[in-house]
């Protein structure tokens, strides 16, 4: 155990032990997204109390528990991850029916939010059993709190969680063009380091729309920046470490009357209906002032979606020629 958490366990017992923790219930426990000190006192107490800790990765969770001074043997850890969630949920239900308290944790953050957990909770409800949330860290709300994502009309009251966009470039560009560009609310995305550059290139179609990149949240090398969408690629290329770590990406909200990105893409779509792709892209860039590369990506995605095609070398060569 880290000595720094010895007093935390005492504080957890003092603050939370008098509360009621019914048997035969699933406790959905949020855990830190990076900084171990972000655990809650109630979570620490419940993790000590639980008969079983169901978890996304037993090795990761065992290491976390030991850092807090909580000792759970292998028999009291149960793997519940995206590949076995439906089957493992039945074992959790069986243990709950025996009267156990079962805690569920994902590798980081709040279970069921872009992490396994939703199917488990659904199975528990279907069995007539209780699921109790223990709130805590979430990369989504953490990024939102530091982004200052406010529309030009002052509205900051709502956001849309879109999670991970498709990994294939044509599908990703199509999702941005068809769904996100005309969405006036703040949009929250997640992305892995090996794809963040491709996502930045695809988001360039949004022109000057502010985008916040938040990487390595709560960790030593945490970095949060807000850039115009068309400048994201250049910012990432500015230093090697900027493409490392897990990312939360926020598209800032826009006022409905000033949806320039949506207007740009509507112009492009109208031109594509009448003109060859390269000509439509060139004219759309001249009319709207939007970056030509981003418009080309959007146009190519629409064309592929209509043709039912996949990414390929021919399309990539055509893209390079057009730029």
mmCIF file of C-alpha atoms in Angstrom:
data_model
loop_
_atom_site.group_PDB
_atom_site.id
_atom_site.type_symbol
_atom_site.label_atom_id
_atom_site.label_comp_id
_atom_site.label_asym_id
_atom_site.label_seq_id
_atom_site.Cartn_x
_atom_site.Cartn_y
_atom_site.Cartn_z
ATOM 1 C CA UNK A 1 0.000 0.000 0.000
ATOM 2 C CA UNK A 2 1.132 3.523 -0.711
ATOM 3 C CA UNK A 3 1.608 5.216 2.653
ATOM 4 C CA UNK A 4 -0.201 8.266 1.329
ATOM 5 C CA UNK A 5 -3.492 6.316 1.254
ATOM 6 C CA UNK A 6 -3.305 4.833 4.762
ATOM 7 C CA UNK A 7 -5.215 7.749 6.268
ATOM 8 C CA UNK A 8 -7.663 7.681 3.345
ATOM 9 C CA UNK A 9 -8.916 4.226 4.356
ATOM 10 C CA UNK A 10 -9.456 5.452 7.900
ATOM 11 C CA UNK A 11 -11.289 8.501 6.571
ATOM 12 C CA UNK A 12 -13.413 6.288 4.311
ATOM 13 C CA UNK A 13 -14.523 4.146 7.245
ATOM 14 C CA UNK A 14 -15.254 7.225 9.331
ATOM 15 C CA UNK A 15 -17.246 8.960 6.612
ATOM 16 C CA UNK A 16 -19.062 6.072 4.951
ATOM 17 C CA UNK A 17 -19.324 3.081 7.309
ATOM 18 C CA UNK A 18 -22.531 4.291 8.963
ATOM 19 C CA UNK A 19 -24.373 4.348 5.630
ATOM 20 C CA UNK A 20 -26.530 1.425 4.462
ATOM 21 C CA UNK A 21 -25.061 -1.019 1.929
ATOM 22 C CA UNK A 22 -27.711 -3.676 1.268
ATOM 23 C CA UNK A 23 -26.674 -7.227 0.484
ATOM 24 C CA UNK A 24 -27.540 -8.731 -2.859
ATOM 25 C CA UNK A 25 -26.894 -5.468 -4.701
ATOM 26 C CA UNK A 26 -24.559 -4.495 -7.527
ATOM 27 C CA UNK A 27 -22.501 -1.380 -6.791
ATOM 28 C CA UNK A 28 -21.345 0.444 -9.928
ATOM 29 C CA UNK A 29 -18.179 2.193 -8.770
ATOM 30 C CA UNK A 30 -16.385 5.005 -10.591
ATOM 31 C CA UNK A 31 -12.593 4.871 -10.285
ATOM 32 C CA UNK A 32 -9.881 7.420 -11.165
ATOM 33 C CA UNK A 33 -9.069 8.136 -14.812
ATOM 34 C CA UNK A 34 -5.409 8.707 -13.994
ATOM 35 C CA UNK A 35 -4.732 10.269 -10.616
ATOM 36 C CA UNK A 36 -5.278 7.694 -7.855
ATOM 37 C CA UNK A 37 -6.163 10.453 -5.412
ATOM 38 C CA UNK A 38 -9.437 11.035 -7.290
ATOM 39 C CA UNK A 39 -11.089 7.998 -5.665
ATOM 40 C CA UNK A 40 -14.042 8.848 -3.405
ATOM 41 C CA UNK A 41 -14.263 7.898 0.254
ATOM 42 C CA UNK A 42 -17.469 5.949 -0.346
ATOM 43 C CA UNK A 43 -15.806 4.001 -3.165
ATOM 44 C CA UNK A 44 -12.875 3.085 -0.915
ATOM 45 C CA UNK A 45 -15.207 1.840 1.798
ATOM 46 C CA UNK A 46 -17.396 -0.149 -0.586
ATOM 47 C CA UNK A 47 -14.406 -1.774 -2.289
ATOM 48 C CA UNK A 48 -13.273 -3.011 1.128
ATOM 49 C CA UNK A 49 -16.775 -4.214 1.961
ATOM 50 C CA UNK A 50 -17.570 -5.999 -1.310
ATOM 51 C CA UNK A 51 -17.678 -9.783 -1.383
ATOM 52 C CA UNK A 52 -16.769 -9.739 -5.091
ATOM 53 C CA UNK A 53 -15.143 -7.071 -7.238
ATOM 54 C CA UNK A 54 -16.170 -7.545 -10.865
ATOM 55 C CA UNK A 55 -13.800 -5.708 -13.143
ATOM 56 C CA UNK A 56 -12.761 -5.082 -16.728
ATOM 57 C CA UNK A 57 -9.186 -6.309 -16.117
ATOM 58 C CA UNK A 58 -8.409 -8.282 -12.970
ATOM 59 C CA UNK A 59 -4.664 -7.492 -13.060
ATOM 60 C CA UNK A 60 -5.255 -3.760 -13.434
ATOM 61 C CA UNK A 61 -7.863 -3.746 -10.668
ATOM 62 C CA UNK A 62 -5.740 -5.829 -8.312
ATOM 63 C CA UNK A 63 -2.891 -3.343 -8.736
ATOM 64 C CA UNK A 64 -5.243 -0.424 -8.035
ATOM 65 C CA UNK A 65 -6.712 -2.070 -4.938
ATOM 66 C CA UNK A 66 -3.263 -2.840 -3.521
ATOM 67 C CA UNK A 67 -2.226 0.783 -4.025
ATOM 68 C CA UNK A 68 -5.080 1.714 -1.693
ATOM 69 C CA UNK A 69 -4.240 -1.037 0.795
ATOM 70 C CA UNK A 70 -7.249 -3.199 -0.099
ATOM 71 C CA UNK A 71 -6.502 -6.921 -0.338
ATOM 72 C CA UNK A 72 -8.808 -9.071 -2.461
ATOM 73 C CA UNK A 73 -7.696 -12.583 -3.348
ATOM 74 C CA UNK A 74 -8.107 -13.945 -6.896
ATOM 75 C CA UNK A 75 -11.327 -15.760 -5.934
ATOM 76 C CA UNK A 76 -12.954 -12.445 -5.066
ATOM 77 C CA UNK A 77 -12.142 -10.845 -8.424
ATOM 78 C CA UNK A 78 -14.334 -11.597 -11.442
ATOM 79 C CA UNK A 79 -13.509 -10.536 -15.008
ATOM 80 C CA UNK A 80 -16.397 -8.760 -16.752
ATOM 81 C CA UNK A 81 -15.287 -7.108 -19.990
ATOM 82 C CA UNK A 82 -16.667 -6.327 -23.449
ATOM 83 C CA UNK A 83 -15.950 -9.820 -24.777
ATOM 84 C CA UNK A 84 -17.696 -11.783 -22.012
ATOM 85 C CA UNK A 85 -20.098 -9.271 -20.479
ATOM 86 C CA UNK A 86 -23.317 -11.107 -21.363
ATOM 87 C CA UNK A 87 -22.091 -14.454 -19.980
ATOM 88 C CA UNK A 88 -20.266 -13.023 -16.948
ATOM 89 C CA UNK A 89 -23.352 -11.006 -16.014
ATOM 90 C CA UNK A 90 -25.133 -14.264 -15.225
ATOM 91 C CA UNK A 91 -22.395 -15.187 -12.739
ATOM 92 C CA UNK A 92 -22.765 -11.762 -11.127
ATOM 93 C CA UNK A 93 -26.533 -12.302 -10.880
ATOM 94 C CA UNK A 94 -25.938 -15.712 -9.264
ATOM 95 C CA UNK A 95 -23.659 -14.174 -6.627
ATOM 96 C CA UNK A 96 -26.139 -11.388 -5.956
ATOM 97 C CA UNK A 97 -28.907 -13.969 -5.471
ATOM 98 C CA UNK A 98 -26.678 -15.592 -2.863
ATOM 99 C CA UNK A 99 -26.697 -12.282 -0.973
ATOM 100 C CA UNK A 100 -23.262 -11.004 -1.972
ATOM 101 C CA UNK A 101 -22.373 -7.365 -2.398
ATOM 102 C CA UNK A 102 -20.739 -7.090 -5.818
ATOM 103 C CA UNK A 103 -18.794 -3.996 -6.872
ATOM 104 C CA UNK A 104 -18.187 -3.377 -10.568
ATOM 105 C CA UNK A 105 -15.313 -1.202 -11.809
ATOM 106 C CA UNK A 106 -13.953 -0.538 -15.289
ATOM 107 C CA UNK A 107 -10.277 0.162 -15.910
ATOM 108 C CA UNK A 108 -10.829 3.893 -15.409
ATOM 109 C CA UNK A 109 -13.731 6.268 -14.944
ATOM 110 C CA UNK A 110 -17.424 5.487 -14.722
ATOM 111 C CA UNK A 111 -18.543 2.022 -15.908
ATOM 112 C CA UNK A 112 -21.129 1.914 -18.657
ATOM 113 C CA UNK A 113 -19.971 5.191 -20.213
ATOM 114 C CA UNK A 114 -17.981 4.030 -23.261
ATOM 115 C CA UNK A 115 -16.797 1.182 -21.021
ATOM 116 C CA UNK A 116 -18.402 -2.196 -20.243
ATOM 117 C CA UNK A 117 -21.118 -2.180 -17.595
ATOM 118 C CA UNK A 118 -24.398 -1.353 -19.319
ATOM 119 C CA UNK A 119 -25.215 -4.980 -20.214
ATOM 120 C CA UNK A 120 -24.291 -6.075 -16.704
ATOM 121 C CA UNK A 121 -26.627 -3.532 -15.132
ATOM 122 C CA UNK A 122 -29.411 -4.484 -17.561
ATOM 123 C CA UNK A 123 -29.048 -8.153 -16.579
ATOM 124 C CA UNK A 124 -29.177 -7.257 -12.883
ATOM 125 C CA UNK A 125 -32.360 -5.241 -13.395
ATOM 126 C CA UNK A 126 -33.882 -8.049 -15.475
ATOM 127 C CA UNK A 127 -33.304 -10.422 -12.560
ATOM 128 C CA UNK A 128 -35.200 -8.081 -10.249
ATOM 129 C CA UNK A 129 -32.075 -7.071 -8.369
ATOM 130 C CA UNK A 130 -30.721 -3.668 -7.429
ATOM 131 C CA UNK A 131 -27.889 -1.663 -9.017
ATOM 132 C CA UNK A 132 -26.547 1.251 -6.980
ATOM 133 C CA UNK A 133 -24.243 3.925 -8.486
ATOM 134 C CA UNK A 134 -21.234 5.314 -6.650
ATOM 135 C CA UNK A 135 -20.388 8.423 -8.696
ATOM 136 C CA UNK A 136 -16.899 9.708 -9.326
ATOM 137 C CA UNK A 137 -14.407 10.443 -12.065
ATOM 138 C CA UNK A 138 -15.378 10.572 -15.744
ATOM 139 C CA UNK A 139 -13.178 11.787 -18.590
ATOM 140 C CA UNK A 140 -16.235 13.283 -20.288
ATOM 141 C CA UNK A 141 -17.319 15.589 -17.492
ATOM 142 C CA UNK A 142 -13.688 16.309 -16.588
ATOM 143 C CA UNK A 143 -12.970 17.614 -20.084
ATOM 144 C CA UNK A 144 -16.243 19.545 -20.259
ATOM 145 C CA UNK A 145 -15.499 21.325 -17.003
ATOM 146 C CA UNK A 146 -12.208 22.729 -18.334
ATOM 147 C CA UNK A 147 -13.144 23.416 -21.965
ATOM 148 C CA UNK A 148 -15.262 26.556 -21.607
ATOM 149 C CA UNK A 149 -17.452 25.262 -24.423
ATOM 150 C CA UNK A 150 -19.969 28.066 -24.864
ATOM 151 C CA UNK A 151 -21.867 28.916 -28.049
ATOM 152 C CA UNK A 152 -21.726 32.428 -29.508
ATOM 153 C CA UNK A 153 -25.225 33.025 -28.142
ATOM 154 C CA UNK A 154 -24.007 32.145 -24.641
ATOM 155 C CA UNK A 155 -25.700 28.747 -24.407
ATOM 156 C CA UNK A 156 -23.675 26.043 -22.653
ATOM 157 C CA UNK A 157 -26.522 23.975 -21.242
ATOM 158 C CA UNK A 158 -26.314 20.784 -23.281
ATOM 159 C CA UNK A 159 -23.933 18.396 -24.984
ATOM 160 C CA UNK A 160 -24.017 15.225 -27.068
ATOM 161 C CA UNK A 161 -21.777 12.258 -26.311
ATOM 162 C CA UNK A 162 -20.776 10.575 -29.585
ATOM 163 C CA UNK A 163 -17.916 8.422 -28.252
ATOM 164 C CA UNK A 164 -15.549 6.894 -30.805
ATOM 165 C CA UNK A 165 -16.232 7.670 -34.461
ATOM 166 C CA UNK A 166 -15.810 4.891 -37.082
ATOM 167 C CA UNK A 167 -12.210 3.851 -37.643
ATOM 168 C CA UNK A 168 -12.450 3.780 -41.457
ATOM 169 C CA UNK A 169 -11.733 7.188 -42.953
ATOM 170 C CA UNK A 170 -14.712 7.299 -45.324
ATOM 171 C CA UNK A 171 -17.191 6.327 -42.608
ATOM 172 C CA UNK A 172 -15.610 8.768 -40.153
ATOM 173 C CA UNK A 173 -15.741 11.664 -42.622
ATOM 174 C CA UNK A 174 -19.319 10.804 -43.478
ATOM 175 C CA UNK A 175 -20.326 10.812 -39.806
ATOM 176 C CA UNK A 176 -18.774 14.248 -39.350
ATOM 177 C CA UNK A 177 -20.402 15.637 -42.485
ATOM 178 C CA UNK A 178 -23.843 14.106 -42.007
ATOM 179 C CA UNK A 179 -24.262 14.232 -38.230
ATOM 180 C CA UNK A 180 -21.768 16.405 -36.378
ATOM 181 C CA UNK A 181 -21.268 19.428 -38.635
ATOM 182 C CA UNK A 182 -24.868 20.567 -38.283
ATOM 183 C CA UNK A 183 -25.144 19.661 -34.572
ATOM 184 C CA UNK A 184 -25.388 22.981 -32.674
ATOM 185 C CA UNK A 185 -24.721 21.477 -29.247
ATOM 186 C CA UNK A 186 -21.316 20.632 -27.845
ATOM 187 C CA UNK A 187 -20.221 17.204 -29.139
ATOM 188 C CA UNK A 188 -17.941 14.988 -27.041
ATOM 189 C CA UNK A 189 -15.744 12.429 -28.803
ATOM 190 C CA UNK A 190 -13.142 9.960 -27.584
ATOM 191 C CA UNK A 191 -10.059 8.942 -29.549
ATOM 192 C CA UNK A 192 -6.990 6.751 -29.230
ATOM 193 C CA UNK A 193 -3.470 8.140 -29.822
ATOM 194 C CA UNK A 194 -2.842 6.142 -33.002
ATOM 195 C CA UNK A 195 -5.932 7.678 -34.664
ATOM 196 C CA UNK A 196 -5.938 11.227 -33.313
ATOM 197 C CA UNK A 197 -4.121 12.595 -36.372
ATOM 198 C CA UNK A 198 -6.674 11.082 -38.736
ATOM 199 C CA UNK A 199 -9.526 12.465 -36.648
ATOM 200 C CA UNK A 200 -7.948 15.929 -36.692
ATOM 201 C CA UNK A 201 -7.700 15.789 -40.483
ATOM 202 C CA UNK A 202 -11.349 14.780 -40.782
ATOM 203 C CA UNK A 203 -12.487 17.534 -38.404
ATOM 204 C CA UNK A 204 -10.792 20.155 -40.602
ATOM 205 C CA UNK A 205 -14.059 20.294 -42.556
ATOM 206 C CA UNK A 206 -15.532 22.202 -39.620
ATOM 207 C CA UNK A 207 -13.346 25.223 -40.450
ATOM 208 C CA UNK A 208 -13.135 27.741 -37.603
ATOM 209 C CA UNK A 209 -15.366 25.846 -35.169
ATOM 210 C CA UNK A 210 -13.464 25.689 -31.850
ATOM 211 C CA UNK A 211 -12.362 22.210 -30.801
ATOM 212 C CA UNK A 212 -10.849 21.316 -27.441
ATOM 213 C CA UNK A 213 -8.354 18.472 -27.233
ATOM 214 C CA UNK A 214 -7.838 17.083 -23.731
ATOM 215 C CA UNK A 215 -5.185 14.402 -23.358
ATOM 216 C CA UNK A 216 -3.785 12.504 -20.382
ATOM 217 C CA UNK A 217 -6.454 14.006 -18.125
ATOM 218 C CA UNK A 218 -5.507 14.122 -14.405
ATOM 219 C CA UNK A 219 -2.062 12.656 -15.172
ATOM 220 C CA UNK A 220 1.357 14.277 -14.910
ATOM 221 C CA UNK A 221 1.475 15.353 -18.557
ATOM 222 C CA UNK A 222 -2.137 16.505 -18.828
ATOM 223 C CA UNK A 223 -2.660 18.939 -21.689
ATOM 224 C CA UNK A 224 -5.803 20.816 -22.713
ATOM 225 C CA UNK A 225 -5.911 23.116 -25.732
ATOM 226 C CA UNK A 226 -8.600 24.749 -27.837
ATOM 227 C CA UNK A 227 -7.912 25.296 -31.524
ATOM 228 C CA UNK A 228 -9.934 26.062 -34.668
ATOM 229 C CA UNK A 229 -10.890 22.768 -36.274
ATOM 230 C CA UNK A 230 -8.759 23.425 -39.347
ATOM 231 C CA UNK A 231 -5.649 23.965 -37.162
ATOM 232 C CA UNK A 232 -5.812 20.753 -35.117
ATOM 233 C CA UNK A 233 -3.448 18.817 -37.373
ATOM 234 C CA UNK A 234 -0.807 21.534 -37.277
ATOM 235 C CA UNK A 235 -1.042 21.731 -33.480
ATOM 236 C CA UNK A 236 -0.588 17.969 -33.107
ATOM 237 C CA UNK A 237 2.403 18.059 -35.457
ATOM 238 C CA UNK A 238 4.013 20.813 -33.366
ATOM 239 C CA UNK A 239 5.482 18.384 -30.803
ATOM 240 C CA UNK A 240 5.758 14.558 -30.727
ATOM 241 C CA UNK A 241 4.205 14.191 -27.266
ATOM 242 C CA UNK A 242 0.988 15.908 -28.358
ATOM 243 C CA UNK A 243 -0.218 12.729 -30.050
ATOM 244 C CA UNK A 244 0.352 10.527 -26.994
ATOM 245 C CA UNK A 245 -2.220 9.432 -24.469
ATOM 246 C CA UNK A 246 -5.977 8.987 -24.577
ATOM 247 C CA UNK A 247 -7.986 11.929 -25.907
ATOM 248 C CA UNK A 248 -11.308 13.565 -25.173
ATOM 249 C CA UNK A 249 -12.276 15.828 -28.083
ATOM 250 C CA UNK A 250 -14.969 18.479 -27.715
ATOM 251 C CA UNK A 251 -16.568 20.266 -30.655
ATOM 252 C CA UNK A 252 -17.747 23.540 -29.178
ATOM 253 C CA UNK A 253 -21.411 24.466 -29.582
ATOM 254 C CA UNK A 254 -22.539 26.893 -32.258
ATOM 255 C CA UNK A 255 -25.567 29.148 -32.440
ATOM 256 C CA UNK A 256 -28.169 27.860 -34.871
ATOM 257 C CA UNK A 257 -28.115 31.074 -36.863
ATOM 258 C CA UNK A 258 -24.370 30.947 -37.283
ATOM 259 C CA UNK A 259 -23.790 27.352 -38.277
ATOM 260 C CA UNK A 260 -21.083 28.135 -40.827
ATOM 261 C CA UNK A 261 -19.822 24.544 -40.950
ATOM 262 C CA UNK A 262 -23.282 23.225 -41.721
ATOM 263 C CA UNK A 263 -23.788 25.912 -44.397
ATOM 264 C CA UNK A 264 -20.434 25.038 -45.973
ATOM 265 C CA UNK A 265 -21.287 21.375 -46.226
ATOM 266 C CA UNK A 266 -24.736 22.131 -47.651
ATOM 267 C CA UNK A 267 -23.059 24.199 -50.384
ATOM 268 C CA UNK A 268 -20.682 21.345 -51.091
ATOM 269 C CA UNK A 269 -23.497 18.810 -51.275
ATOM 270 C CA UNK A 270 -25.462 20.941 -53.742
ATOM 271 C CA UNK A 271 -22.416 21.372 -55.966
ATOM 272 C CA UNK A 272 -21.644 17.648 -55.869
ATOM 273 C CA UNK A 273 -25.102 16.920 -57.225
ATOM 274 C CA UNK A 274 -24.283 18.839 -60.418
ATOM 275 C CA UNK A 275 -20.502 18.801 -60.844
ATOM 276 C CA UNK A 276 -17.501 16.454 -60.760
ATOM 277 C CA UNK A 277 -15.997 15.963 -57.324
ATOM 278 C CA UNK A 278 -12.823 18.035 -57.783
ATOM 279 C CA UNK A 279 -14.715 20.908 -59.397
ATOM 280 C CA UNK A 280 -17.322 20.906 -56.627
ATOM 281 C CA UNK A 281 -14.617 20.978 -53.964
ATOM 282 C CA UNK A 282 -12.760 23.837 -55.650
ATOM 283 C CA UNK A 283 -15.904 25.957 -56.023
ATOM 284 C CA UNK A 284 -17.102 25.199 -52.487
ATOM 285 C CA UNK A 285 -13.733 26.328 -51.102
ATOM 286 C CA UNK A 286 -13.896 29.552 -53.142
ATOM 287 C CA UNK A 287 -17.503 30.278 -52.119
ATOM 288 C CA UNK A 288 -17.200 29.505 -48.407
ATOM 289 C CA UNK A 289 -13.518 30.032 -47.613
ATOM 290 C CA UNK A 290 -13.358 26.585 -45.969
ATOM 291 C CA UNK A 291 -10.120 24.551 -46.239
ATOM 292 C CA UNK A 292 -10.009 22.619 -49.508
ATOM 293 C CA UNK A 293 -8.461 19.478 -47.983
ATOM 294 C CA UNK A 294 -11.258 19.125 -45.457
ATOM 295 C CA UNK A 295 -13.920 19.675 -48.107
ATOM 296 C CA UNK A 296 -12.305 17.034 -50.285
ATOM 297 C CA UNK A 297 -12.402 14.511 -47.422
ATOM 298 C CA UNK A 298 -16.115 15.196 -46.896
ATOM 299 C CA UNK A 299 -16.878 14.947 -50.613
ATOM 300 C CA UNK A 300 -14.931 11.715 -50.946
ATOM 301 C CA UNK A 301 -16.781 10.246 -47.961
ATOM 302 C CA UNK A 302 -20.159 11.058 -49.521
ATOM 303 C CA UNK A 303 -19.097 9.549 -52.826
ATOM 304 C CA UNK A 304 -17.909 6.362 -51.165
ATOM 305 C CA UNK A 305 -21.082 6.128 -49.093
ATOM 306 C CA UNK A 306 -23.189 6.410 -52.251
ATOM 307 C CA UNK A 307 -21.074 3.850 -54.105
ATOM 308 C CA UNK A 308 -20.871 1.509 -51.119
ATOM 309 C CA UNK A 309 -17.074 1.413 -51.474
ATOM 310 C CA UNK A 310 -14.298 0.843 -48.990
ATOM 311 C CA UNK A 311 -11.063 2.697 -48.331
ATOM 312 C CA UNK A 312 -8.371 1.818 -50.830
ATOM 313 C CA UNK A 313 -5.126 2.852 -52.460
ATOM 314 C CA UNK A 314 -6.883 4.361 -55.484
ATOM 315 C CA UNK A 315 -8.908 6.744 -53.358
ATOM 316 C CA UNK A 316 -5.857 7.722 -51.317
ATOM 317 C CA UNK A 317 -3.875 8.460 -54.495
ATOM 318 C CA UNK A 318 -6.772 10.515 -55.887
ATOM 319 C CA UNK A 319 -6.944 12.432 -52.588
ATOM 320 C CA UNK A 320 -3.233 13.244 -52.715
ATOM 321 C CA UNK A 321 -3.549 14.455 -56.315
ATOM 322 C CA UNK A 322 -6.482 16.729 -55.465
ATOM 323 C CA UNK A 323 -4.618 18.393 -52.627
#
